[in-house]
N, C-alpha and C. Protein backbone atom coordinates (compact mmCIF):
# COMPACT_ATOMS: atom_id res chain seq x y z
N MET A 1 0.84 -1.19 0.01
CA MET A 1 0.00 0.09 -0.01
C MET A 1 0.90 1.39 0.14
N LEU A 2 1.91 1.19 0.77
CA LEU A 2 2.85 2.38 0.76
C LEU A 2 3.31 2.66 -0.62
N ASP A 3 3.73 1.65 -1.27
CA ASP A 3 4.33 1.77 -2.61
C ASP A 3 3.28 2.45 -3.62
N VAL A 4 2.02 2.17 -3.48
CA VAL A 4 1.02 2.79 -4.32
C VAL A 4 0.88 4.25 -4.01
N LEU A 5 0.96 4.60 -2.76
CA LEU A 5 0.81 6.05 -2.32
C LEU A 5 2.04 6.82 -2.43
N GLY A 6 3.17 6.26 -2.63
CA GLY A 6 4.49 6.83 -2.64
C GLY A 6 4.45 7.96 -3.83
N PRO A 7 4.08 7.59 -5.10
CA PRO A 7 4.04 8.53 -6.04
C PRO A 7 3.05 9.84 -5.87
N LEU A 8 2.06 9.43 -5.22
CA LEU A 8 0.92 10.44 -4.86
C LEU A 8 1.60 11.36 -3.90
N ARG A 9 2.23 10.85 -2.87
CA ARG A 9 2.95 11.72 -1.76
C ARG A 9 3.98 12.60 -2.30
N SER A 10 4.70 12.06 -3.26
CA SER A 10 5.83 12.72 -3.94
C SER A 10 5.26 13.84 -4.74
N ALA A 11 4.10 13.62 -5.47
CA ALA A 11 3.57 14.67 -6.24
C ALA A 11 2.90 15.72 -5.46
N SER A 12 2.17 15.44 -4.38
CA SER A 12 1.75 16.37 -3.48
C SER A 12 2.65 17.16 -2.73
N SER A 13 3.74 16.49 -2.47
CA SER A 13 4.82 17.23 -1.71
C SER A 13 5.42 18.25 -2.66
N SER A 14 5.68 17.90 -3.95
CA SER A 14 6.34 18.74 -4.90
C SER A 14 5.33 19.95 -5.20
N ILE A 15 4.14 19.83 -4.98
CA ILE A 15 3.09 20.90 -5.26
C ILE A 15 2.94 21.80 -4.00
N PHE A 16 2.83 21.19 -2.88
CA PHE A 16 2.49 22.07 -1.70
C PHE A 16 3.80 22.53 -0.98
N GLU A 17 4.94 21.98 -1.10
CA GLU A 17 6.29 22.43 -0.52
C GLU A 17 6.48 23.83 -0.95
N PRO A 18 6.48 24.31 -2.16
CA PRO A 18 6.77 25.66 -2.49
C PRO A 18 5.85 26.57 -1.84
N VAL A 19 4.50 26.16 -1.90
CA VAL A 19 3.43 26.96 -1.16
C VAL A 19 3.79 27.20 0.20
N GLY A 20 4.15 26.20 0.85
CA GLY A 20 4.41 26.23 2.32
C GLY A 20 5.63 27.14 2.61
N GLY A 21 6.64 27.07 1.78
CA GLY A 21 7.91 27.90 1.88
C GLY A 21 7.53 29.45 1.64
N ALA A 22 6.62 29.61 0.73
CA ALA A 22 6.24 30.95 0.32
C ALA A 22 5.40 31.59 1.61
N TRP A 23 4.51 30.72 2.09
CA TRP A 23 3.73 31.24 3.33
C TRP A 23 4.63 31.51 4.51
N GLU A 24 5.59 30.68 4.76
CA GLU A 24 6.57 30.89 5.78
C GLU A 24 7.39 32.10 5.55
N ALA A 25 7.73 32.41 4.34
CA ALA A 25 8.41 33.61 4.03
C ALA A 25 7.58 34.82 4.28
N VAL A 26 6.29 34.74 3.85
CA VAL A 26 5.36 35.84 4.12
C VAL A 26 5.11 36.11 5.67
N THR A 27 4.94 35.06 6.38
CA THR A 27 4.69 35.20 7.80
C THR A 27 6.01 35.69 8.48
N SER A 28 7.09 35.28 8.26
CA SER A 28 8.23 35.71 8.83
C SER A 28 8.90 36.97 8.51
N TYR A 29 8.22 37.63 7.34
CA TYR A 29 8.76 38.94 6.93
C TYR A 29 8.71 39.97 7.99
N ASP A 30 7.56 40.08 8.75
CA ASP A 30 7.52 41.03 9.87
C ASP A 30 8.54 40.91 10.86
N ASP A 31 8.75 39.58 11.16
CA ASP A 31 9.86 39.41 12.20
C ASP A 31 11.21 39.82 11.76
N LEU A 32 11.46 39.46 10.42
CA LEU A 32 12.73 39.83 9.90
C LEU A 32 12.92 41.40 9.80
N GLU A 33 11.74 42.12 9.52
CA GLU A 33 11.74 43.58 9.43
C GLU A 33 12.02 44.18 10.88
N ALA A 34 11.39 43.55 11.90
CA ALA A 34 11.66 43.98 13.27
C ALA A 34 13.15 43.77 13.64
N ARG A 35 13.69 42.57 13.28
CA ARG A 35 15.12 42.26 13.56
C ARG A 35 15.97 43.18 12.99
N ASN A 36 15.63 43.51 11.63
CA ASN A 36 16.56 44.41 10.80
C ASN A 36 16.57 45.88 11.52
N ALA A 37 15.37 46.29 12.02
CA ALA A 37 15.27 47.56 12.66
C ALA A 37 16.11 47.63 14.00
N LEU A 38 16.07 46.55 14.67
CA LEU A 38 16.90 46.41 15.87
C LEU A 38 18.37 46.35 15.43
N LEU A 39 18.74 45.55 14.60
CA LEU A 39 20.17 45.59 14.17
C LEU A 39 20.71 46.95 13.59
N ARG A 40 19.80 47.71 12.98
CA ARG A 40 20.31 48.99 12.46
C ARG A 40 20.50 50.00 13.68
N ALA A 41 19.53 49.89 14.61
CA ALA A 41 19.71 50.66 15.79
C ALA A 41 20.97 50.37 16.55
N LYS A 42 21.27 49.02 16.67
CA LYS A 42 22.45 48.68 17.33
C LYS A 42 23.78 49.10 16.42
N ILE A 43 23.72 49.07 15.22
CA ILE A 43 24.76 49.54 14.30
C ILE A 43 24.94 51.03 14.62
N ALA A 44 23.92 51.83 14.64
CA ALA A 44 24.01 53.33 14.93
C ALA A 44 24.68 53.56 16.23
N GLU A 45 24.23 52.80 17.21
CA GLU A 45 24.74 52.87 18.60
C GLU A 45 26.22 52.56 18.57
N LEU A 46 26.64 51.62 18.00
CA LEU A 46 28.09 51.20 17.94
C LEU A 46 28.93 52.23 17.15
N GLN A 47 28.43 52.72 16.06
CA GLN A 47 29.10 53.83 15.33
C GLN A 47 29.20 54.97 16.12
N SER A 48 28.22 55.41 16.90
CA SER A 48 28.40 56.55 17.95
C SER A 48 29.45 56.27 18.81
N SER A 49 29.50 55.01 19.33
CA SER A 49 30.52 54.70 20.35
C SER A 49 31.90 54.67 19.75
N VAL A 50 32.06 54.28 18.62
CA VAL A 50 33.26 54.38 17.95
C VAL A 50 33.80 55.82 17.82
N LEU A 51 32.91 56.72 17.44
CA LEU A 51 33.17 58.13 17.36
C LEU A 51 33.62 58.82 18.69
N GLU A 52 32.83 58.32 19.68
CA GLU A 52 33.07 58.85 21.07
C GLU A 52 34.49 58.42 21.55
N VAL A 53 34.71 57.06 21.25
CA VAL A 53 36.19 56.63 21.73
C VAL A 53 37.23 57.38 20.92
N GLY A 54 37.01 57.69 19.62
CA GLY A 54 37.95 58.37 19.00
C GLY A 54 38.08 59.80 19.60
N GLU A 55 37.12 60.43 19.96
CA GLU A 55 37.23 61.70 20.62
C GLU A 55 37.88 61.62 21.93
N ILE A 56 37.59 60.62 22.79
CA ILE A 56 38.24 60.47 24.06
C ILE A 56 39.72 60.19 23.88
N GLU A 57 39.97 59.52 22.94
CA GLU A 57 41.40 59.17 22.50
C GLU A 57 42.27 60.44 22.16
N ARG A 58 41.62 61.25 21.40
CA ARG A 58 42.27 62.64 21.02
C ARG A 58 42.31 63.41 22.27
N GLU A 59 41.43 63.54 23.01
CA GLU A 59 41.35 64.31 24.37
C GLU A 59 42.65 63.70 25.32
N ARG A 60 42.52 62.49 25.43
CA ARG A 60 43.63 61.79 26.24
C ARG A 60 44.99 62.27 25.77
N LYS A 61 45.26 62.17 24.45
CA LYS A 61 46.52 62.56 23.93
C LYS A 61 46.86 63.96 24.16
N ALA A 62 45.91 64.75 23.98
CA ALA A 62 46.18 66.26 24.25
C ALA A 62 46.62 66.44 25.73
N LEU A 63 45.68 65.75 26.66
CA LEU A 63 46.12 65.95 27.96
C LEU A 63 47.46 65.50 28.44
N LEU A 64 47.78 64.31 27.76
CA LEU A 64 49.15 63.94 28.07
C LEU A 64 50.15 64.82 27.60
N SER A 65 49.93 65.36 26.44
CA SER A 65 50.91 66.44 25.83
C SER A 65 50.93 67.57 26.85
N LEU A 66 49.85 68.13 27.40
CA LEU A 66 49.88 69.08 28.37
C LEU A 66 50.71 68.69 29.61
N LEU A 67 50.35 67.55 30.09
CA LEU A 67 51.12 67.11 31.22
C LEU A 67 52.70 67.07 30.93
N GLY A 68 53.05 66.67 29.76
CA GLY A 68 54.41 66.65 29.43
C GLY A 68 54.96 67.96 29.33
N ALA A 69 54.20 68.95 28.82
CA ALA A 69 54.74 70.37 28.68
C ALA A 69 54.93 70.92 30.19
N ARG A 70 54.00 70.48 31.13
CA ARG A 70 54.08 71.14 32.42
C ARG A 70 55.33 70.45 33.10
N ASP A 71 55.55 69.20 32.86
CA ASP A 71 56.75 68.42 33.39
C ASP A 71 58.01 69.21 32.95
N ARG A 72 58.13 69.48 31.49
CA ARG A 72 59.39 70.17 31.20
C ARG A 72 59.41 71.52 31.70
N ALA A 73 58.30 72.28 31.77
CA ALA A 73 58.34 73.62 32.48
C ALA A 73 58.97 73.54 33.87
N ALA A 74 58.58 72.47 34.60
CA ALA A 74 59.01 72.49 36.04
C ALA A 74 60.62 72.30 36.01
N GLN A 75 61.19 71.65 34.92
CA GLN A 75 62.58 71.61 34.86
C GLN A 75 63.41 72.71 34.36
N VAL A 76 62.61 73.65 33.81
CA VAL A 76 63.40 75.01 33.37
C VAL A 76 63.45 75.88 34.47
N GLY A 77 64.68 76.38 34.53
CA GLY A 77 65.01 77.35 35.77
C GLY A 77 64.27 78.62 35.39
N ARG A 78 63.95 79.39 36.44
CA ARG A 78 63.14 80.69 36.29
C ARG A 78 64.03 81.78 36.79
N ARG A 79 63.90 82.90 35.99
CA ARG A 79 64.74 84.06 36.39
C ARG A 79 63.65 85.28 36.38
N THR A 80 63.80 86.19 37.31
CA THR A 80 63.01 87.33 37.22
C THR A 80 63.77 88.46 36.63
N ALA A 81 63.19 89.11 35.62
CA ALA A 81 63.82 90.12 34.93
C ALA A 81 62.88 91.36 34.68
N ARG A 82 63.35 92.55 34.77
CA ARG A 82 62.46 93.63 34.53
C ARG A 82 62.71 94.14 33.00
N VAL A 83 61.61 94.64 32.40
CA VAL A 83 61.59 95.25 31.11
C VAL A 83 62.12 96.56 31.20
N ILE A 84 63.28 96.93 30.64
CA ILE A 84 63.96 98.27 30.85
C ILE A 84 63.62 99.18 29.53
N ASP A 85 63.21 98.48 28.47
CA ASP A 85 63.00 99.27 27.21
C ASP A 85 61.89 98.46 26.37
N ALA A 86 60.83 99.13 26.00
CA ALA A 86 59.84 98.46 25.02
C ALA A 86 59.69 99.35 23.91
N PRO A 87 59.14 98.90 22.84
CA PRO A 87 58.85 99.70 21.67
C PRO A 87 57.65 100.57 21.92
N ILE A 88 57.55 101.62 21.22
CA ILE A 88 56.35 102.57 21.39
C ILE A 88 55.30 102.06 20.38
N SER A 89 55.70 101.59 19.39
CA SER A 89 54.71 101.28 18.36
C SER A 89 54.29 99.71 18.38
N ASN A 90 53.15 99.40 17.71
CA ASN A 90 52.82 97.94 17.70
C ASN A 90 53.54 97.06 16.72
N TYR A 91 54.44 97.82 16.06
CA TYR A 91 55.08 97.23 14.82
C TYR A 91 56.36 96.38 15.15
N GLN A 92 56.90 96.72 16.38
CA GLN A 92 58.04 96.06 16.84
C GLN A 92 57.66 95.11 17.97
N ARG A 93 58.33 93.94 17.95
CA ARG A 93 57.97 92.99 18.87
C ARG A 93 59.11 92.60 19.84
N THR A 94 59.84 93.44 20.25
CA THR A 94 61.09 93.14 21.07
C THR A 94 61.03 93.94 22.34
N LEU A 95 61.70 93.33 23.37
CA LEU A 95 61.81 93.88 24.67
C LEU A 95 63.29 94.00 25.11
N GLU A 96 63.62 94.85 25.79
CA GLU A 96 64.91 94.77 26.52
C GLU A 96 64.82 94.52 27.99
N LEU A 97 65.53 93.47 28.45
CA LEU A 97 65.51 93.03 29.79
C LEU A 97 66.75 93.46 30.60
N ASP A 98 66.71 93.49 31.84
CA ASP A 98 67.86 93.87 32.64
C ASP A 98 68.55 92.66 32.94
N LYS A 99 68.27 91.48 32.41
CA LYS A 99 69.09 90.23 32.65
C LYS A 99 69.34 89.69 31.20
N GLY A 100 70.51 88.90 30.99
CA GLY A 100 70.86 88.45 29.82
C GLY A 100 71.50 87.03 29.95
N SER A 101 72.30 86.58 28.89
CA SER A 101 72.93 85.32 28.90
C SER A 101 73.90 85.06 30.05
N ARG A 102 74.49 86.22 30.65
CA ARG A 102 75.38 85.88 31.76
C ARG A 102 74.39 85.63 32.96
N ASP A 103 73.22 85.86 32.88
CA ASP A 103 72.33 85.43 34.09
C ASP A 103 71.66 84.11 33.66
N GLY A 104 71.95 83.51 32.67
CA GLY A 104 71.29 82.13 32.32
C GLY A 104 70.13 82.21 31.48
N ILE A 105 69.96 83.30 30.85
CA ILE A 105 68.73 83.44 30.04
C ILE A 105 69.30 83.11 28.59
N GLU A 106 68.56 82.38 27.94
CA GLU A 106 68.89 81.93 26.55
C GLU A 106 67.97 82.53 25.61
C-alpha cells in the first residue's frame, strides 16, 4: 500500500512544498523587518560609540601632551627680569630686559 501512495505523496509534496515555503516567508517577513530595525539601531549605537572613543582618545593625547609640557616647564629654571625698554609702536615685537645670557637666560 505504501508503494502505491508513494508517487502520490511525492507529487503532492512537490506541489505544496513551495506554497508552504512561500507562506513561511510571508509570515516571517514582519519578524525579519523588526530584527533588521533592531540591528540598524545597534549599528548606529556602535558607530556613535566608535566616534566617542576616537574623541576620548584625542582628548587623552592632548592632556598627556599638556602634562608633558608642564613637566618640562618644571625642569626649566626661572629668572625674574624687568623690562627696561619696550617699543612705542605695535610694529616692533622686542623687549629689552635687565637680565641676559650671563644670568642664564637663553
